[in-house]
Structure formats: structure tokens, C-alpha cells
Tab-separated table of C-alpha atoms in Angstrom:
chain	number	residue	atom	x	y	z
A	1	MET	CA	123.253	-120.245	-133.696
A	2	LYS	CA	123.938	-119.612	-130.018
A	3	ARG	CA	122.904	-123.195	-129.221
A	4	GLY	CA	125.345	-124.446	-131.839
A	5	THR	CA	128.178	-122.428	-130.294
A	6	THR	CA	127.316	-123.778	-126.849
A	7	LEU	CA	127.313	-127.331	-128.201
A	8	VAL	CA	130.740	-126.852	-129.782
A	9	ALA	CA	132.089	-125.422	-126.524
A	10	GLY	CA	130.704	-128.381	-124.550
A	11	GLN	CA	132.309	-130.878	-126.903
A	12	VAL	CA	135.668	-129.117	-126.836
A	13	VAL	CA	135.809	-128.684	-123.064
A	14	GLY	CA	134.734	-132.280	-122.483
A	15	GLN	CA	137.480	-133.527	-124.774
A	16	LEU	CA	140.051	-131.255	-123.167
A	17	PHE	CA	139.563	-133.183	-119.928
A	18	LEU	CA	140.590	-136.358	-121.759
A	19	ILE	CA	143.573	-134.713	-123.425
A	20	ALA	CA	144.727	-133.261	-120.103
A	21	VAL	CA	145.265	-136.713	-118.568
A	22	ILE	CA	147.224	-138.122	-121.532
A	23	PRO	CA	150.635	-136.934	-120.208
A	24	LEU	CA	149.891	-138.681	-116.923
A	25	LEU	CA	148.696	-141.891	-118.570
A	26	THR	CA	151.757	-142.062	-120.822
A	27	ARG	CA	153.953	-141.988	-117.731
A	28	ILE	CA	152.075	-144.864	-116.116
A	29	PHE	CA	151.745	-147.086	-119.193
A	30	SER	CA	154.510	-147.959	-121.626
A	31	PRO	CA	154.331	-146.876	-125.299
A	32	ALA	CA	153.598	-150.483	-126.269
A	33	GLU	CA	150.669	-150.655	-123.834
A	34	MET	CA	149.283	-147.359	-125.118
A	35	GLY	CA	149.715	-148.782	-128.595
A	36	VAL	CA	147.456	-151.714	-127.739
A	37	TYR	CA	144.854	-149.239	-126.529
A	38	GLN	CA	145.118	-147.165	-129.722
A	39	ILE	CA	144.786	-150.275	-131.899
A	40	ALA	CA	141.674	-151.341	-129.976
A	41	LEU	CA	140.326	-147.802	-130.267
A	42	ALA	CA	140.767	-147.890	-134.033
A	43	ILE	CA	139.026	-151.274	-134.304
A	44	ALA	CA	136.102	-150.087	-132.168
A	45	LEU	CA	135.624	-146.933	-134.248
A	46	ILE	CA	135.622	-148.956	-137.465
A	47	LEU	CA	133.071	-151.461	-136.128
A	48	GLN	CA	130.714	-148.950	-134.477
A	49	PRO	CA	128.387	-148.597	-137.535
A	50	LEU	CA	128.096	-152.390	-137.649
A	51	ALA	CA	127.240	-152.560	-133.936
A	52	THR	CA	124.352	-150.077	-134.241
A	53	LEU	CA	123.388	-150.971	-137.830
A	54	LYS	CA	123.390	-147.170	-138.390
A	55	ILE	CA	120.021	-146.989	-136.645
A	56	GLU	CA	121.150	-143.768	-134.934
A	57	ALA	CA	120.775	-142.066	-138.314
A	58	HIS	CA	117.017	-142.865	-138.338
A	59	ILE	CA	116.083	-141.974	-134.763
A	60	PRO	CA	115.983	-138.152	-135.223
A	61	ALA	CA	113.405	-138.476	-138.020
A	62	ALA	CA	111.245	-141.105	-136.280
A	63	PRO	CA	107.555	-140.011	-136.375
A	64	ASN	CA	106.665	-140.796	-132.747
A	65	SER	CA	107.988	-142.084	-129.445
A	66	ALA	CA	106.812	-145.630	-130.072
A	67	THR	CA	108.955	-145.769	-133.182
A	68	VAL	CA	111.913	-144.295	-131.300
A	69	ARG	CA	111.640	-146.990	-128.645
A	70	ALA	CA	111.395	-149.689	-131.302
A	71	TYR	CA	114.500	-148.363	-133.042
A	72	ASN	CA	116.308	-148.142	-129.715
A	73	ARG	CA	115.456	-151.744	-128.797
A	74	ARG	CA	116.651	-153.009	-132.148
A	75	ALA	CA	119.895	-151.060	-131.930
A	76	GLY	CA	120.446	-152.080	-128.311
A	77	LEU	CA	120.114	-155.733	-129.247
A	78	ALA	CA	122.561	-155.321	-132.131
A	79	VAL	CA	125.103	-153.593	-129.875
A	80	ALA	CA	124.750	-156.227	-127.149
A	81	LEU	CA	125.223	-159.090	-129.613
A	82	THR	CA	128.244	-157.467	-131.257
A	83	CYS	CA	129.966	-156.792	-127.933
A	84	MET	CA	129.172	-160.301	-126.657
A	85	VAL	CA	130.726	-161.795	-129.778
A	86	GLY	CA	133.825	-159.658	-129.237
A	87	VAL	CA	134.170	-160.637	-125.586
A	88	GLY	CA	133.587	-164.298	-126.460
A	89	ALA	CA	136.249	-164.155	-129.149
A	90	ALA	CA	138.649	-162.502	-126.694
A	91	ALA	CA	138.012	-165.255	-124.130
A	92	THR	CA	138.574	-167.922	-126.763
A	93	LEU	CA	141.847	-166.379	-127.890
A	94	PHE	CA	142.968	-166.007	-124.276
A	95	ALA	CA	142.313	-169.708	-123.729
A	96	VAL	CA	144.650	-170.587	-126.598
A	97	ASP	CA	147.250	-168.057	-125.379
A	98	SER	CA	146.863	-165.590	-128.239
A	99	ASN	CA	148.413	-162.113	-128.085
A	100	TYR	CA	145.313	-160.643	-129.712
A	101	SER	CA	142.894	-161.446	-126.879
A	102	GLU	CA	143.656	-158.172	-125.106
A	103	HIS	CA	143.058	-156.193	-128.296
A	104	LEU	CA	139.625	-157.771	-128.713
A	105	LEU	CA	138.643	-157.272	-125.081
A	106	LEU	CA	139.552	-153.588	-125.186
A	107	ALA	CA	137.856	-153.141	-128.550
A	108	SER	CA	134.642	-154.724	-127.231
A	109	LEU	CA	134.535	-152.410	-124.199
A	110	LEU	CA	135.263	-149.356	-126.328
A	111	LEU	CA	132.729	-150.431	-128.927
A	112	GLY	CA	129.985	-150.573	-126.301
A	113	ALA	CA	130.908	-147.055	-125.129
A	114	PHE	CA	130.921	-145.570	-128.631
A	115	ALA	CA	127.726	-147.308	-129.742
A	116	TRP	CA	125.699	-146.361	-126.674
A	117	MET	CA	126.911	-142.759	-126.958
A	118	ALA	CA	125.885	-142.605	-130.628
A	119	LEU	CA	122.386	-143.852	-129.831
A	120	ASP	CA	121.964	-141.478	-126.896
A	121	THR	CA	123.138	-138.571	-129.065
A	122	ALA	CA	120.479	-139.467	-131.624
A	123	LEU	CA	117.788	-139.462	-128.917
A	124	LEU	CA	118.830	-136.042	-127.619
A	125	ILE	CA	119.028	-134.631	-131.144
A	126	ARG	CA	115.534	-135.896	-131.900
A	127	SER	CA	114.083	-134.222	-128.821
A	128	GLY	CA	116.021	-131.020	-129.494
A	129	GLU	CA	117.656	-131.108	-126.060
A	130	LEU	CA	120.938	-129.548	-127.089
A	131	LEU	CA	121.624	-128.157	-123.615
A	132	ARG	CA	121.288	-131.650	-122.171
A	133	LEU	CA	123.563	-132.926	-124.961
A	134	THR	CA	126.142	-130.249	-124.134
A	135	ILE	CA	126.088	-131.166	-120.445
A	136	ARG	CA	126.461	-134.832	-121.343
A	137	HIS	CA	129.559	-134.073	-123.444
A	138	LEU	CA	131.064	-132.202	-120.503
A	139	LEU	CA	130.257	-134.911	-117.969
A	140	ALA	CA	131.429	-137.729	-120.255
A	141	GLY	CA	134.813	-136.070	-120.690
A	142	LEU	CA	135.192	-135.223	-117.017
A	143	PHE	CA	134.056	-138.608	-115.670
A	144	THR	CA	136.148	-140.561	-118.164
A	145	ALA	CA	139.287	-138.536	-117.486
A	146	LEU	CA	138.958	-138.940	-113.723
A	147	LEU	CA	138.097	-142.639	-113.912
A	148	GLN	CA	140.958	-143.386	-116.312
A	149	LEU	CA	143.404	-141.661	-114.013
A	150	VAL	CA	142.095	-143.556	-110.984
A	151	ALA	CA	142.143	-146.848	-112.904
A	152	ALA	CA	145.696	-146.257	-114.107
A	153	VAL	CA	146.937	-145.544	-110.592
A	154	THR	CA	145.017	-148.283	-108.753
A	155	ILE	CA	144.722	-151.100	-111.314
A	156	GLY	CA	147.567	-150.345	-113.665
A	157	GLU	CA	146.295	-152.577	-116.490
A	158	ILE	CA	145.624	-151.152	-119.941
A	159	TRP	CA	142.167	-152.753	-120.156
A	160	SER	CA	141.116	-150.594	-117.215
A	161	LEU	CA	141.316	-147.502	-119.451
A	162	ALA	CA	138.696	-148.963	-121.789
A	163	PHE	CA	136.495	-149.957	-118.866
A	164	ALA	CA	136.863	-146.439	-117.415
A	165	LEU	CA	135.746	-144.953	-120.735
A	166	LEU	CA	132.704	-147.206	-120.818
A	167	LEU	CA	131.822	-146.432	-117.198
A	168	GLY	CA	132.395	-142.682	-117.580
A	169	ARG	CA	130.155	-142.428	-120.619
A	170	THR	CA	127.537	-144.640	-119.015
A	171	LEU	CA	127.344	-142.375	-115.965
A	172	ALA	CA	127.075	-139.262	-118.165
A	173	ILE	CA	124.306	-140.830	-120.255
A	174	ILE	CA	122.317	-141.906	-117.201
A	175	LEU	CA	122.553	-138.471	-115.579
A	176	THR	CA	121.446	-136.625	-118.737
A	177	ARG	CA	118.944	-139.139	-120.097
A	178	SER	CA	116.252	-137.537	-122.268
A	179	ARG	CA	112.865	-137.104	-120.591
A	180	ALA	CA	111.030	-136.234	-123.827
A	181	ASN	CA	109.345	-139.576	-124.480
A	182	ASN	CA	105.690	-138.667	-124.967
A	183	ASP	CA	105.750	-136.723	-128.223
A	184	GLY	CA	103.715	-137.887	-131.153
A	185	VAL	CA	100.946	-140.469	-131.268
A	186	GLY	CA	100.404	-143.788	-132.914
A	187	ALA	CA	102.034	-147.173	-132.992
A	188	ALA	CA	105.598	-147.874	-133.952
A	189	SER	CA	106.181	-147.489	-137.664
A	190	ILE	CA	109.663	-148.636	-138.618
A	191	THR	CA	110.573	-148.464	-142.264
A	192	LEU	CA	112.165	-151.809	-143.008
A	193	ARG	CA	115.218	-151.424	-145.180
A	194	SER	CA	116.460	-154.155	-147.439
A	195	ALA	CA	119.576	-156.036	-146.482
A	196	ARG	CA	121.351	-154.325	-149.376
A	197	ASP	CA	120.370	-150.831	-148.170
A	198	THR	CA	121.433	-151.633	-144.615
A	199	GLY	CA	124.665	-153.160	-145.852
A	200	ALA	CA	125.396	-150.114	-148.002
A	201	ALA	CA	124.825	-147.696	-145.106
A	202	VAL	CA	126.871	-149.732	-142.660
A	203	GLY	CA	129.581	-150.542	-145.191
A	204	GLY	CA	129.924	-146.933	-146.304
A	205	SER	CA	130.312	-145.680	-142.742
A	206	MET	CA	132.801	-148.423	-141.922
A	207	ALA	CA	134.823	-147.561	-145.027
A	208	ILE	CA	135.037	-143.916	-143.944
A	209	ASN	CA	136.088	-144.905	-140.437
A	210	LEU	CA	138.610	-147.368	-141.831
A	211	SER	CA	140.212	-144.659	-143.953
A	212	ASN	CA	140.564	-142.492	-140.839
A	213	GLN	CA	142.019	-145.278	-138.697
A	214	ALA	CA	144.153	-146.929	-141.377
A	215	PRO	CA	147.427	-145.157	-140.437
A	216	VAL	CA	147.309	-146.520	-136.879
A	217	LEU	CA	146.539	-150.051	-138.053
A	218	TYR	CA	149.189	-149.855	-140.786
A	219	LEU	CA	151.893	-148.780	-138.344
A	220	ALA	CA	150.800	-151.495	-135.926
A	221	GLY	CA	151.213	-154.116	-138.629
A	222	MET	CA	154.500	-152.779	-139.970
A	223	PHE	CA	156.306	-151.518	-136.891
A	224	GLY	CA	154.397	-152.811	-133.886
A	225	ALA	CA	152.208	-151.451	-131.114
A	226	THR	CA	154.705	-148.850	-129.911
A	227	ALA	CA	154.670	-146.971	-133.214
A	228	ALA	CA	150.874	-147.215	-133.357
A	229	GLY	CA	150.672	-145.764	-129.850
A	230	HIS	CA	152.790	-142.736	-130.720
A	231	LEU	CA	150.787	-141.998	-133.868
A	232	GLY	CA	147.424	-142.648	-132.249
A	233	ILE	CA	148.048	-140.254	-129.368
A	234	ALA	CA	149.530	-137.574	-131.647
A	235	ASP	CA	146.579	-137.829	-134.033
A	236	ARG	CA	144.098	-137.715	-131.163
A	237	VAL	CA	145.588	-134.505	-129.775
A	238	ALA	CA	146.133	-132.780	-133.128
A	239	ALA	CA	142.849	-133.687	-134.823
A	240	THR	CA	140.515	-133.236	-131.868
A	241	PRO	CA	139.659	-129.520	-132.307
A	242	ILE	CA	138.543	-129.650	-135.944
A	243	ASN	CA	136.815	-133.014	-135.519
A	244	LEU	CA	134.799	-131.769	-132.549
A	245	VAL	CA	133.757	-128.546	-134.280
A	246	GLY	CA	132.562	-130.461	-137.337
A	247	ARG	CA	130.727	-133.055	-135.252
A	248	SER	CA	129.023	-130.408	-133.106
A	249	LEU	CA	127.871	-128.382	-136.107
A	250	ALA	CA	126.528	-131.544	-137.726
A	251	GLN	CA	124.562	-132.367	-134.577
A	252	PHE	CA	123.174	-128.818	-134.445
A	253	VAL	CA	122.068	-128.913	-138.085
A	254	GLN	CA	120.536	-132.370	-137.675
A	255	SER	CA	118.623	-131.213	-134.601
A	256	SER	CA	117.301	-128.186	-136.512
A	257	LEU	CA	116.198	-130.156	-139.572
A	258	ALA	CA	114.823	-133.276	-137.855
A	259	PRO	CA	111.385	-131.721	-136.988
A	260	PHE	CA	110.887	-130.665	-140.610
A	261	VAL	CA	111.771	-134.144	-141.849
A	262	ARG	CA	109.350	-135.770	-139.389
A	263	GLU	CA	106.515	-133.418	-140.342
A	264	ARG	CA	107.451	-133.304	-144.053
A	265	LYS	CA	107.605	-129.505	-144.055
A	266	PHE	CA	108.885	-126.909	-146.504
A	267	GLY	CA	108.850	-129.119	-149.576
A	268	LEU	CA	111.720	-131.287	-148.407
A	269	PHE	CA	110.116	-134.229	-150.174
A	270	GLY	CA	109.191	-132.519	-153.441
A	271	ALA	CA	106.233	-130.598	-154.780
A	272	SER	CA	103.804	-133.454	-154.129
A	273	SER	CA	104.462	-133.439	-150.373
A	274	ASN	CA	102.253	-131.631	-147.906
A	275	SER	CA	103.555	-128.217	-146.909
A	276	HIS	CA	102.883	-126.509	-143.610
A	277	SER	CA	104.766	-123.326	-144.372
């Protein structure tokens, strides 16, 4: 349980770096500008399961490294295509002088950051490298906070905050990349899910995320970006502790159970399954 406590602490401290710079950012950017960022953040969180096709849920139980790499390639392609579509749509809207182009650009940058982080978390969970995962949480929070502050001071455009988040998480992922890539033997063996199963998994996750982000989007539609900005920042600060504890404990449990799922141990699959206990 000590590893779980360490993981929780890493998540919390990493997020505290981001919370610490909020008072500074809100003095550089107007409430309306912060509202645009919060709206884009909500959109990115809702779309993240679609971008990865929920493949991150299958990586921890993958039987061997070849399968992990195959999953990762498939998810990487899905993320790249989704973000490219978002950027293309933003460029198109900008060309016709639409007010929503900035929302889509920010959402695309944030979506790439969230999706890549989810996939990297799945890789670290699969390899059981919780210390590396803890360090990555710390570095991601620290790098992002520093880069957002620098971007706000030097660039002064709201899109720079999303780019800083993407860059900060990218640096943290690169520096803590998993080295455990030679476990297991055999060729890639990906279980192909039907379109209905994939749609159900993605749709269910998106519905949950939508329910969490609905207040921000509702206020944006009813009262504008300024109201959405106030609510989004307040919710981010107030809900962070409990959200991080729950997420960290879930990652710890998943890391503990993943080896048993891969090796079909302890009767997890019924009496007919092989048991190694």
C-alpha cells in the first residue's frame, strides 16, 4: 500500500504546481479568455475516449510486448487523426471568421496532451513502474506550470496555455518513458472488438465525461465564456484533491491486478481457467 500512497502524493503535488499558478494566470488573462480555455478543456476531456478508442484500458492486460506495441500504434494513429481533424476544422472556421476557431484549436492541443498521457499511464501501469509514474506526475505538473507562466508572460495569448500543457506533458513523458519492453514472448495478439463493443466503451466513457463537464458547457451557452471561466477554475481547484486520490488508487489497483489478468491467475476467469495459485 506504500506504493499507492506514494502515487497519490505524486499526483497531488504535481497538481498543486498547476493550481499555484492559477492566481497569476487569472491576472494576466481576462475572465472571458480563461473561459475559452475552460470550454476547450471540457471539450477535450469529453472527446479523449474517442481519440484513443479506449485502447488504454486494454494495454495493462496485453499478453506480451508485441501486443502492447500494436495497441500503442493503433491508439497513436487514432489520436493523430482526431487531433488533425480538430486542427483542420479550426483552420477552416478561422478562414470564415468564426468565433469558434480558437475553441477548436485549444481543444485539439489539449486533447493531444490528455490522450498521450492516458496511453503513457497505461504503459507504466502494465510494467508496474509506479515510481516512474509518480515521478512523471510530478514532472508533468511542474513543467506545465512553469511553461504556462512563461507563455502567459511572453506570448500573452490564451492558446499558449494549451500548447504549454501539451509541451509540459510531452517532456515529462519523454523523461520517464518506460524501459520495460521485452517482457513476454510471441507475436502480437490483439483481440478485435466489434464496432458495437468499441462504440459502447467509447460512448460510455464520453457520457461520463460529458456529465462531469456539462455545467461548464451549460454556463458557456447560457451566460457566456466569462461565467464558464469562473465555474471551471472554481471546480478545478475544489474537485482536484478527491479526483486525484480516486484516480491514483484506481491506477494502483489496476497495476496490482494486471499481472493476474494477463496470466489468468486465481480463478479470475472462472473455474475452468488455469490457476497458478
